[in-house]
Short mmCIF file of C-alpha atoms in Angstrom, two decimals:
data_model
loop_
_atom_site.label_atom_id
_atom_site.label_comp_id
_atom_site.label_asym_id
_atom_site.label_seq_id
_atom_site.Cartn_x
_atom_site.Cartn_y
_atom_site.Cartn_z
CA MET E 224 0.00 0.00 0.00
CA ARG E 225 1.26 3.48 -0.82
CA ASP E 226 -0.27 6.77 0.33
CA LEU E 227 -0.72 9.41 -2.35
CA ASN E 228 -2.17 12.89 -2.78
CA ARG E 229 -2.95 13.38 -6.47
CA ARG E 230 -5.89 15.14 -8.13
CA PHE E 231 -7.86 13.76 -11.07
CA LYS E 232 -11.19 14.44 -12.74
CA ASP E 233 -13.72 11.87 -13.88
CA ARG E 234 -15.40 11.76 -17.29
CA ARG E 235 -17.95 14.34 -16.13
CA GLY E 236 -15.20 16.73 -15.02
CA ILE E 237 -15.83 16.16 -11.30
CA PRO E 238 -12.57 16.28 -9.31
CA VAL E 239 -11.42 13.48 -7.02
CA ARG E 240 -8.35 13.12 -4.81
CA VAL E 241 -6.41 9.86 -5.03
CA ILE E 242 -5.21 8.97 -1.54
CA ARG E 243 -3.87 5.44 -1.89
CA TRP E 244 -2.65 2.78 -4.31
CA GLU E 245 -2.90 -0.91 -3.36
CA PRO E 246 -0.60 -2.92 -5.68
CA GLU E 247 -1.59 -6.28 -4.19
CA SER E 248 -5.25 -5.75 -5.20
CA ARG E 249 -4.39 -3.30 -8.05
CA ARG E 250 -6.90 -0.76 -6.72
CA VAL E 251 -6.84 3.03 -6.70
CA ILE E 252 -8.48 4.54 -3.59
CA TYR E 253 -9.90 8.05 -3.90
CA LEU E 254 -12.18 10.59 -2.24
CA ARG E 255 -15.04 12.58 -3.76
CA GLU E 256 -15.88 15.97 -2.28
CA GLY E 257 -19.05 15.84 -0.22
CA TYR E 258 -18.97 12.04 0.08
CA GLU E 259 -17.73 10.70 3.41
CA HIS E 260 -16.63 7.21 2.31
CA GLU E 261 -13.55 6.14 0.38
CA CYS E 262 -14.16 5.09 -3.22
CA PHE E 263 -12.07 2.58 -5.14
CA SER E 264 -11.55 1.45 -8.69
CA PRO E 265 -9.43 -1.22 -10.39
CA LEU E 266 -6.37 0.44 -11.95
CA GLU E 267 -7.38 -0.42 -15.52
CA GLN E 268 -10.84 1.14 -15.07
CA PHE E 269 -9.39 4.21 -13.33
CA GLN E 270 -6.96 4.74 -16.21
CA ARG E 271 -9.88 4.79 -18.68
CA LYS E 272 -12.23 7.00 -16.68
CA PHE E 273 -10.01 9.59 -14.96
CA THR E 274 -7.58 12.29 -16.09
CA GLU E 275 -4.91 13.81 -13.87
CA LEU E 276 -5.33 17.54 -13.18
CA LYS E 277 -1.67 18.39 -12.51
CA ASP E 278 1.43 17.71 -14.59
CA ASP E 279 3.76 17.55 -11.60
CA HIS E 280 3.32 13.76 -11.26
CA GLU E 281 3.55 10.86 -13.66
CA PRO E 282 0.15 10.45 -15.38
CA VAL E 283 -1.70 7.31 -14.31
CA ASP E 284 -2.02 6.18 -17.94
CA ALA E 285 1.79 6.05 -18.12
CA ILE E 286 1.70 3.15 -15.65
CA PRO E 287 1.43 -0.19 -17.48
CA ALA E 288 -1.66 -2.17 -16.45
CA ASN E 289 0.54 -5.10 -15.37
CA SER E 290 2.78 -2.94 -13.17
CA ASP E 291 3.02 -2.87 -9.39
CA LYS E 292 4.15 0.74 -9.64
CA PRO E 293 1.70 3.28 -8.13
#
């Protein structure tokens, strides 16, 4: 598990904050504003549905789907 703090937007343009990457389950954990529970998505699905808002980190789509790299 690796803690993160990266901002993305979903297909509708709604921002989310990625807080954790779990390589063993290959899940991205994120928070939505106004929603109290953590959300999660398989990496492959997250790569298709979300776009990073800042260029100061490696884009999630640059991570190969078979990688353990967050």
